[in-house]
mmCIF file of C-alpha atoms and ligand atoms in Angstrom:
data_model
loop_
_atom_site.group_PDB
_atom_site.id
_atom_site.type_symbol
_atom_site.label_atom_id
_atom_site.label_comp_id
_atom_site.label_asym_id
_atom_site.label_seq_id
_atom_site.Cartn_x
_atom_site.Cartn_y
_atom_site.Cartn_z
ATOM 1 C CA ALA A 1 -92.630 -286.279 -88.502
ATOM 2 C CA ILE A 2 -95.477 -288.573 -89.447
ATOM 3 C CA SER A 3 -98.876 -289.327 -87.897
ATOM 4 C CA ILE A 4 -100.125 -292.869 -87.249
ATOM 5 C CA HIS A 5 -103.706 -294.068 -87.537
ATOM 6 C CA LEU A 6 -105.143 -297.387 -86.368
ATOM 7 C CA ARG A 7 -108.639 -298.173 -87.585
ATOM 8 C CA HIS A 8 -110.641 -301.059 -86.200
ATOM 9 C CA CYS A 9 -107.466 -302.959 -85.278
ATOM 10 C CA ALA A 10 -108.259 -306.137 -83.361
ATOM 11 C CA ARG A 11 -106.155 -309.197 -82.599
ATOM 12 C CA THR A 12 -107.351 -312.598 -81.460
ATOM 13 C CA PHE A 13 -104.720 -315.352 -81.451
ATOM 14 C CA ALA A 14 -105.134 -318.905 -82.714
ATOM 15 C CA ASN A 15 -105.559 -320.183 -79.153
ATOM 16 C CA GLY A 16 -108.618 -317.961 -78.727
ATOM 17 C CA THR A 17 -106.968 -315.250 -76.621
ATOM 18 C CA THR A 18 -108.211 -311.794 -77.563
ATOM 19 C CA ALA A 19 -105.284 -309.446 -76.983
ATOM 20 C CA LEU A 20 -107.036 -306.461 -78.565
ATOM 21 C CA HIS A 21 -110.647 -305.550 -79.100
ATOM 22 C CA PRO A 22 -111.306 -303.361 -82.166
ATOM 23 C CA LEU A 23 -109.170 -300.294 -81.567
ATOM 24 C CA ASP A 24 -109.126 -296.832 -83.130
ATOM 25 C CA LEU A 25 -106.100 -294.739 -82.298
ATOM 26 C CA ASP A 26 -104.609 -291.577 -83.793
ATOM 27 C CA ILE A 27 -101.060 -290.614 -82.919
ATOM 28 C CA ASN A 28 -100.078 -287.072 -83.839
ATOM 29 C CA ALA A 29 -96.983 -286.315 -85.876
ATOM 30 C CA GLY A 30 -94.040 -285.788 -83.536
ATOM 31 C CA GLU A 31 -95.781 -286.721 -80.306
ATOM 32 C CA THR A 32 -94.756 -289.370 -77.820
ATOM 33 C CA LEU A 33 -97.741 -291.537 -76.984
ATOM 34 C CA VAL A 34 -97.345 -293.775 -73.951
ATOM 35 C CA LEU A 35 -99.292 -297.032 -73.757
ATOM 36 C CA LEU A 36 -99.726 -297.613 -70.031
ATOM 37 C CA GLY A 37 -101.300 -300.544 -68.269
ATOM 38 C CA PRO A 38 -100.748 -303.793 -66.387
ATOM 39 C CA SER A 39 -99.184 -306.907 -67.845
ATOM 40 C CA GLY A 40 -101.432 -308.624 -70.396
ATOM 41 C CA CYS A 41 -103.584 -305.590 -71.281
ATOM 42 C CA GLY A 42 -102.474 -305.518 -74.932
ATOM 43 C CA LYS A 43 -99.685 -302.927 -75.003
ATOM 44 C CA THR A 44 -97.089 -305.062 -76.770
ATOM 45 C CA THR A 45 -99.628 -306.359 -79.261
ATOM 46 C CA THR A 46 -100.540 -302.773 -80.173
ATOM 47 C CA LEU A 47 -96.865 -301.942 -80.607
ATOM 48 C CA ARG A 48 -96.286 -305.044 -82.737
ATOM 49 C CA LEU A 49 -99.151 -304.038 -85.013
ATOM 50 C CA ILE A 50 -97.517 -300.662 -85.562
ATOM 51 C CA SER A 51 -94.068 -302.173 -86.151
ATOM 52 C CA GLY A 52 -95.373 -304.819 -88.541
ATOM 53 C CA LEU A 53 -94.313 -307.767 -86.383
ATOM 54 C CA GLU A 54 -98.014 -308.565 -86.142
ATOM 55 C CA THR A 55 -100.941 -308.028 -88.549
ATOM 56 C CA PRO A 56 -104.393 -306.929 -87.359
ATOM 57 C CA ASP A 57 -107.319 -309.307 -87.826
ATOM 58 C CA ALA A 58 -109.381 -308.838 -90.996
ATOM 59 C CA GLY A 59 -110.964 -305.404 -91.219
ATOM 60 C CA GLY A 60 -108.160 -303.572 -89.415
ATOM 61 C CA GLN A 61 -106.139 -300.841 -91.062
ATOM 62 C CA ILE A 62 -102.926 -299.035 -90.116
ATOM 63 C CA ARG A 63 -101.751 -295.853 -91.835
ATOM 64 C CA PHE A 64 -98.573 -293.855 -91.507
ATOM 65 C CA GLY A 65 -99.760 -290.438 -92.654
ATOM 66 C CA GLU A 66 -101.668 -291.170 -95.860
ATOM 67 C CA GLU A 67 -99.847 -294.428 -96.529
ATOM 68 C CA ASP A 68 -101.620 -297.718 -95.831
ATOM 69 C CA VAL A 69 -98.966 -299.899 -94.160
ATOM 70 C CA THR A 70 -101.304 -302.658 -92.948
ATOM 71 C CA ARG A 71 -99.634 -305.307 -95.139
ATOM 72 C CA LEU A 72 -96.185 -303.732 -95.220
ATOM 73 C CA PRO A 73 -93.514 -305.923 -93.548
ATOM 74 C CA ILE A 74 -91.437 -304.488 -90.738
ATOM 75 C CA GLU A 75 -88.326 -303.815 -92.819
ATOM 76 C CA LYS A 76 -90.326 -301.579 -95.158
ATOM 77 C CA ARG A 77 -92.042 -299.529 -92.449
ATOM 78 C CA ASP A 78 -88.951 -297.560 -91.449
ATOM 79 C CA VAL A 79 -89.465 -297.951 -87.713
ATOM 80 C CA GLY A 80 -86.806 -298.064 -85.006
ATOM 81 C CA MET A 81 -87.325 -300.297 -81.985
ATOM 82 C CA VAL A 82 -85.864 -300.504 -78.520
ATOM 83 C CA PHE A 83 -86.666 -303.456 -76.286
ATOM 84 C CA GLN A 84 -86.030 -304.317 -72.678
ATOM 85 C CA ASN A 85 -83.151 -306.633 -73.575
ATOM 86 C CA TYR A 86 -80.775 -304.732 -75.753
ATOM 87 C CA ALA A 87 -80.261 -307.170 -78.692
ATOM 88 C CA LEU A 88 -76.902 -305.607 -79.506
ATOM 89 C CA PHE A 89 -74.365 -307.315 -81.749
ATOM 90 C CA PRO A 90 -71.924 -308.814 -79.245
ATOM 91 C CA ASN A 91 -68.998 -309.020 -81.666
ATOM 92 C CA MET A 92 -69.101 -305.377 -82.718
ATOM 93 C CA ASN A 93 -67.839 -302.517 -80.599
ATOM 94 C CA VAL A 94 -70.126 -299.679 -79.509
ATOM 95 C CA ALA A 95 -69.537 -297.448 -82.536
ATOM 96 C CA ASP A 96 -70.066 -300.294 -85.004
ATOM 97 C CA ASN A 97 -73.323 -301.233 -83.298
ATOM 98 C CA VAL A 98 -74.576 -297.667 -83.695
ATOM 99 C CA ALA A 99 -73.292 -297.477 -87.291
ATOM 100 C CA TYR A 100 -74.931 -300.738 -88.336
ATOM 101 C CA GLY A 101 -78.217 -299.390 -89.710
ATOM 102 C CA LEU A 102 -76.442 -296.465 -91.367
ATOM 103 C CA LYS A 103 -74.159 -298.849 -93.266
ATOM 104 C CA ILE A 104 -77.172 -300.844 -94.432
ATOM 105 C CA LYS A 105 -78.628 -297.570 -95.695
ATOM 106 C CA ARG A 106 -75.311 -296.998 -97.515
ATOM 107 C CA LEU A 107 -74.794 -293.505 -96.154
ATOM 108 C CA PRO A 108 -71.417 -291.971 -96.988
ATOM 109 C CA ALA A 109 -68.666 -292.902 -94.507
ATOM 110 C CA GLN A 110 -68.254 -289.306 -93.400
ATOM 111 C CA GLU A 111 -71.967 -288.943 -92.655
ATOM 112 C CA ILE A 112 -71.944 -292.238 -90.758
ATOM 113 C CA ARG A 113 -69.043 -291.071 -88.605
ATOM 114 C CA ARG A 114 -70.767 -287.757 -87.946
ATOM 115 C CA ARG A 115 -74.060 -289.370 -86.913
ATOM 116 C CA VAL A 116 -72.408 -292.015 -84.747
ATOM 117 C CA GLU A 117 -70.476 -289.311 -82.901
ATOM 118 C CA GLU A 118 -73.627 -287.236 -82.508
ATOM 119 C CA MET A 119 -75.666 -290.141 -81.133
ATOM 120 C CA LEU A 120 -72.905 -291.285 -78.782
ATOM 121 C CA ALA A 121 -72.614 -287.735 -77.458
ATOM 122 C CA MET A 122 -76.363 -287.450 -76.929
ATOM 123 C CA MET A 123 -76.342 -290.733 -75.025
ATOM 124 C CA HIS A 124 -73.245 -289.747 -73.001
ATOM 125 C CA LEU A 125 -71.230 -292.549 -74.544
ATOM 126 C CA ASP A 126 -68.464 -290.446 -76.111
ATOM 127 C CA ALA A 127 -65.764 -292.257 -74.188
ATOM 128 C CA TYR A 128 -67.060 -295.718 -75.087
ATOM 129 C CA ALA A 129 -66.948 -295.795 -78.896
ATOM 130 C CA ASP A 130 -64.225 -298.460 -79.016
ATOM 131 C CA ARG A 131 -65.500 -300.569 -76.124
ATOM 132 C CA ALA A 132 -66.660 -304.121 -76.559
ATOM 133 C CA ILE A 133 -70.302 -304.683 -75.651
ATOM 134 C CA HIS A 134 -69.431 -307.141 -72.864
ATOM 135 C CA GLU A 135 -67.442 -304.384 -71.128
ATOM 136 C CA LEU A 136 -70.532 -302.257 -70.639
ATOM 137 C CA SER A 137 -72.909 -302.052 -67.722
ATOM 138 C CA GLY A 138 -76.602 -302.741 -68.256
ATOM 139 C CA GLY A 139 -77.434 -299.062 -68.426
ATOM 140 C CA GLN A 140 -74.708 -298.434 -70.964
ATOM 141 C CA LYS A 141 -75.902 -301.290 -73.146
ATOM 142 C CA GLN A 142 -79.360 -299.799 -73.192
ATOM 143 C CA ARG A 143 -77.873 -296.426 -74.149
ATOM 144 C CA VAL A 144 -76.140 -298.091 -77.100
ATOM 145 C CA ALA A 145 -79.426 -299.710 -78.134
ATOM 146 C CA LEU A 146 -81.134 -296.296 -78.028
ATOM 147 C CA ALA A 147 -78.344 -294.652 -80.012
ATOM 148 C CA ARG A 148 -78.493 -297.412 -82.606
ATOM 149 C CA ALA A 149 -82.272 -297.164 -83.042
ATOM 150 C CA MET A 150 -82.270 -293.376 -83.352
ATOM 151 C CA ALA A 151 -79.156 -293.018 -85.519
ATOM 152 C CA VAL A 152 -81.028 -294.017 -88.680
ATOM 153 C CA ARG A 153 -83.732 -291.400 -87.996
ATOM 154 C CA PRO A 154 -86.626 -293.772 -88.579
ATOM 155 C CA ARG A 155 -90.118 -292.454 -89.320
ATOM 156 C CA VAL A 156 -91.357 -293.890 -86.044
ATOM 157 C CA LEU A 157 -89.660 -294.942 -82.803
ATOM 158 C CA LEU A 158 -91.120 -297.789 -80.782
ATOM 159 C CA PHE A 159 -90.121 -298.525 -77.208
ATOM 160 C CA ASP A 160 -91.174 -301.648 -75.326
ATOM 161 C CA GLU A 161 -90.365 -301.273 -71.627
ATOM 162 C CA PRO A 162 -86.821 -300.117 -72.425
ATOM 163 C CA LEU A 163 -85.994 -299.361 -68.791
ATOM 164 C CA ALA A 164 -87.655 -302.338 -67.121
ATOM 165 C CA ALA A 165 -84.455 -304.347 -66.656
ATOM 166 C CA LEU A 166 -82.521 -301.502 -65.018
ATOM 167 C CA ASP A 167 -82.251 -300.569 -61.362
ATOM 168 C CA ALA A 168 -84.134 -297.506 -60.126
ATOM 169 C CA LYS A 169 -81.244 -295.052 -60.227
ATOM 170 C CA LEU A 170 -80.223 -295.927 -63.772
ATOM 171 C CA ARG A 171 -83.858 -295.891 -64.810
ATOM 172 C CA ASP A 172 -84.301 -292.299 -63.599
ATOM 173 C CA ARG A 173 -81.195 -291.107 -65.427
ATOM 174 C CA LEU A 174 -81.994 -292.834 -68.671
ATOM 175 C CA ARG A 175 -85.600 -291.684 -68.585
ATOM 176 C CA ILE A 176 -84.403 -288.086 -68.528
ATOM 177 C CA ASP A 177 -82.022 -288.717 -71.431
ATOM 178 C CA ILE A 178 -84.696 -290.437 -73.515
ATOM 179 C CA GLY A 179 -87.031 -287.510 -72.914
ATOM 180 C CA GLN A 180 -84.418 -285.018 -74.077
ATOM 181 C CA LEU A 181 -83.622 -287.091 -77.120
ATOM 182 C CA LEU A 182 -87.269 -287.447 -78.121
ATOM 183 C CA ARG A 183 -87.824 -283.710 -77.822
ATOM 184 C CA GLN A 184 -84.666 -282.991 -79.800
ATOM 185 C CA LEU A 185 -85.419 -285.469 -82.604
ATOM 186 C CA GLY A 186 -89.135 -284.716 -82.788
ATOM 187 C CA THR A 187 -89.802 -288.235 -84.069
ATOM 188 C CA THR A 188 -93.270 -289.739 -83.574
ATOM 189 C CA ALA A 189 -92.843 -292.289 -80.797
ATOM 190 C CA ILE A 190 -94.874 -294.942 -79.020
ATOM 191 C CA TYR A 191 -93.617 -295.936 -75.613
ATOM 192 C CA VAL A 192 -94.915 -298.982 -73.754
ATOM 193 C CA THR A 193 -94.611 -299.148 -69.980
ATOM 194 C CA HIS A 194 -96.421 -300.251 -66.839
ATOM 195 C CA ASP A 195 -94.608 -297.508 -64.875
ATOM 196 C CA GLN A 196 -96.717 -294.456 -64.105
ATOM 197 C CA ALA A 197 -93.701 -292.204 -63.456
ATOM 198 C CA GLU A 198 -92.264 -293.041 -66.861
ATOM 199 C CA ALA A 199 -95.617 -292.397 -68.510
ATOM 200 C CA MET A 200 -95.951 -288.998 -66.819
ATOM 201 C CA ALA A 201 -92.403 -287.958 -67.649
ATOM 202 C CA LEU A 202 -92.309 -289.042 -71.288
ATOM 203 C CA GLY A 203 -95.840 -288.983 -72.642
ATOM 204 C CA ASP A 204 -97.259 -286.027 -74.531
ATOM 205 C CA ARG A 205 -100.351 -288.174 -74.190
ATOM 206 C CA ILE A 206 -101.012 -291.361 -72.289
ATOM 207 C CA ALA A 207 -103.339 -294.142 -73.425
ATOM 208 C CA VAL A 208 -104.357 -296.196 -70.415
ATOM 209 C CA MET A 209 -105.086 -299.762 -71.507
ATOM 210 C CA GLU A 210 -107.268 -302.328 -69.773
ATOM 211 C CA GLN A 211 -108.019 -305.812 -71.049
ATOM 212 C CA GLY A 212 -107.390 -305.105 -74.720
ATOM 213 C CA ARG A 213 -109.038 -301.700 -74.785
ATOM 214 C CA ILE A 214 -108.029 -298.084 -74.348
ATOM 215 C CA ALA A 215 -109.840 -297.080 -71.189
ATOM 216 C CA GLN A 216 -108.716 -293.453 -71.243
ATOM 217 C CA ILE A 217 -106.493 -291.234 -73.376
ATOM 218 C CA GLY A 218 -105.190 -287.728 -72.770
ATOM 219 C CA SER A 219 -102.322 -285.561 -71.586
ATOM 220 C CA PRO A 220 -100.657 -286.547 -68.281
ATOM 221 C CA ARG A 221 -102.610 -283.684 -66.687
ATOM 222 C CA GLU A 222 -105.904 -284.939 -68.058
ATOM 223 C CA ILE A 223 -105.179 -288.483 -66.953
ATOM 224 C CA TYR A 224 -103.996 -287.722 -63.437
ATOM 225 C CA HIS A 225 -105.801 -284.512 -62.534
ATOM 226 C CA HIS A 226 -109.187 -285.491 -61.165
ATOM 227 C CA PRO A 227 -111.379 -282.442 -60.530
HETATM 228 P P1 ADP B 1 -98.927 -306.474 -72.513
HETATM 229 O O1 ADP B 1 -97.864 -306.016 -73.457
HETATM 230 O O2 ADP B 1 -99.835 -305.382 -72.068
HETATM 231 O O3 ADP B 1 -98.372 -307.253 -71.359
HETATM 232 P P2 ADP B 1 -99.654 -308.296 -74.647
HETATM 233 O O4 ADP B 1 -100.090 -307.476 -75.785
HETATM 234 O O5 ADP B 1 -98.294 -308.880 -74.665
HETATM 235 O O6 ADP B 1 -99.888 -307.484 -73.295
HETATM 236 O O7 ADP B 1 -100.669 -309.507 -74.459
HETATM 237 C C1 ADP B 1 -102.079 -309.330 -74.406
HETATM 238 C C2 ADP B 1 -102.727 -310.688 -74.207
HETATM 239 O O8 ADP B 1 -102.493 -311.488 -75.354
HETATM 240 C C3 ADP B 1 -102.161 -311.476 -73.029
HETATM 241 O O9 ADP B 1 -103.214 -312.196 -72.451
HETATM 242 C C4 ADP B 1 -101.166 -312.399 -73.689
HETATM 243 O O10 ADP B 1 -100.981 -313.549 -72.918
HETATM 244 C C5 ADP B 1 -101.833 -312.697 -75.006
HETATM 245 N N1 ADP B 1 -100.885 -313.005 -76.090
HETATM 246 C C6 ADP B 1 -99.889 -312.227 -76.539
HETATM 247 N N2 ADP B 1 -99.255 -312.795 -77.570
HETATM 248 C C7 ADP B 1 -99.867 -313.987 -77.786
HETATM 249 C C8 ADP B 1 -99.691 -315.060 -78.712
HETATM 250 N N3 ADP B 1 -98.752 -315.029 -79.657
HETATM 251 N N4 ADP B 1 -100.512 -316.126 -78.619
HETATM 252 C C9 ADP B 1 -101.483 -316.155 -77.691
HETATM 253 N N5 ADP B 1 -101.724 -315.192 -76.797
HETATM 254 C C10 ADP B 1 -100.918 -314.110 -76.834
HETATM 255 P P1 ADP B 2 -73.650 -299.977 -63.313
HETATM 256 O O1 ADP B 2 -73.640 -299.963 -61.811
HETATM 257 O O2 ADP B 2 -73.871 -298.633 -63.933
HETATM 258 O O3 ADP B 2 -74.479 -301.072 -63.916
HETATM 259 P P2 ADP B 2 -71.215 -301.489 -63.504
HETATM 260 O O4 ADP B 2 -70.948 -301.670 -62.033
HETATM 261 O O5 ADP B 2 -71.649 -302.664 -64.305
HETATM 262 O O6 ADP B 2 -72.149 -300.245 -63.779
HETATM 263 O O7 ADP B 2 -69.880 -300.903 -64.191
HETATM 264 C C1 ADP B 2 -69.300 -299.697 -63.734
HETATM 265 C C2 ADP B 2 -68.321 -299.205 -64.768
HETATM 266 O O8 ADP B 2 -67.346 -300.202 -65.077
HETATM 267 C C3 ADP B 2 -69.016 -298.865 -66.067
HETATM 268 O O9 ADP B 2 -68.559 -297.601 -66.489
HETATM 269 C C4 ADP B 2 -68.593 -299.953 -67.047
HETATM 270 O O10 ADP B 2 -68.338 -299.423 -68.339
HETATM 271 C C5 ADP B 2 -67.307 -300.464 -66.451
HETATM 272 N N1 ADP B 2 -67.229 -301.908 -66.661
HETATM 273 C C6 ADP B 2 -68.139 -302.841 -66.326
HETATM 274 N N2 ADP B 2 -67.709 -304.074 -66.662
HETATM 275 C C7 ADP B 2 -66.483 -303.905 -67.230
HETATM 276 C C8 ADP B 2 -65.505 -304.793 -67.791
HETATM 277 N N3 ADP B 2 -65.708 -306.110 -67.851
HETATM 278 N N4 ADP B 2 -64.394 -304.256 -68.297
HETATM 279 C C9 ADP B 2 -64.200 -302.927 -68.268
HETATM 280 N N5 ADP B 2 -65.040 -302.043 -67.750
HETATM 281 C C10 ADP B 2 -66.177 -302.516 -67.231
#
């Protein structure tokens, strides 16, 4: 797994909105860091800087391990992303959606089949490999999106409110499965949410954001245990 380092990363948009004040952040190799905070506090902007969808203002630097990725476009960063709205390919069945990134990487057919089966099993989708996307429930679609993102074993996994569109019961189940998967894969992950329960359950550490700054960072215990 790889560590991530943000140095002096700020972002002010053309309209004058400052989404992020200069930010330093170190994410340990293999940990899940949760960015927690209310709407508008800068969580998504931070995530987009790490993914390469957004570039920090002049003076900012982002490293993956020793590698400076500040100017590297998203497709070269080797990151997997899962959003709130699944962005699956509607004309491919479940297995083909999960296989998509593996085919782009030109893995051997046998390896692709093995990994697709493994990911579908981990996401409890074994029975759905041949299903069309429109046949799936919302929770199942999000499981496919997770399987697809993780199948390629990216260097970094980025989650932007992946459970926000689901009802409470589904959310609880999927949260548990994501936690298991993250522990099993050991991939460095950044997980954006405004949900405290999700942050507690999934974060090795939690960065609490307020108005474009990290107000507090630490383990769930450190954040929520007030002496
Ligand atoms: P969060 O993910 O915590 O809800 P964001 O990072 O999306 O917060 O947004 C932080 C602030 O930046 C908000 O005030 C938002 O309206 C603003 N913002 C985000 N993207 C843009 C943009 N492209 N142009 C202008 N303002 C933006
Ligand atoms: P949930 O309550 O979990 O969101 P749904 O009520 O949407 O689930 O669906 C329940 C079950 O029915 C799921 O296992 C789903 O795969 C299946 N299902 C949903 N829509 C269809 C459909 N159009 N055709 C076949 N099976 C479907």
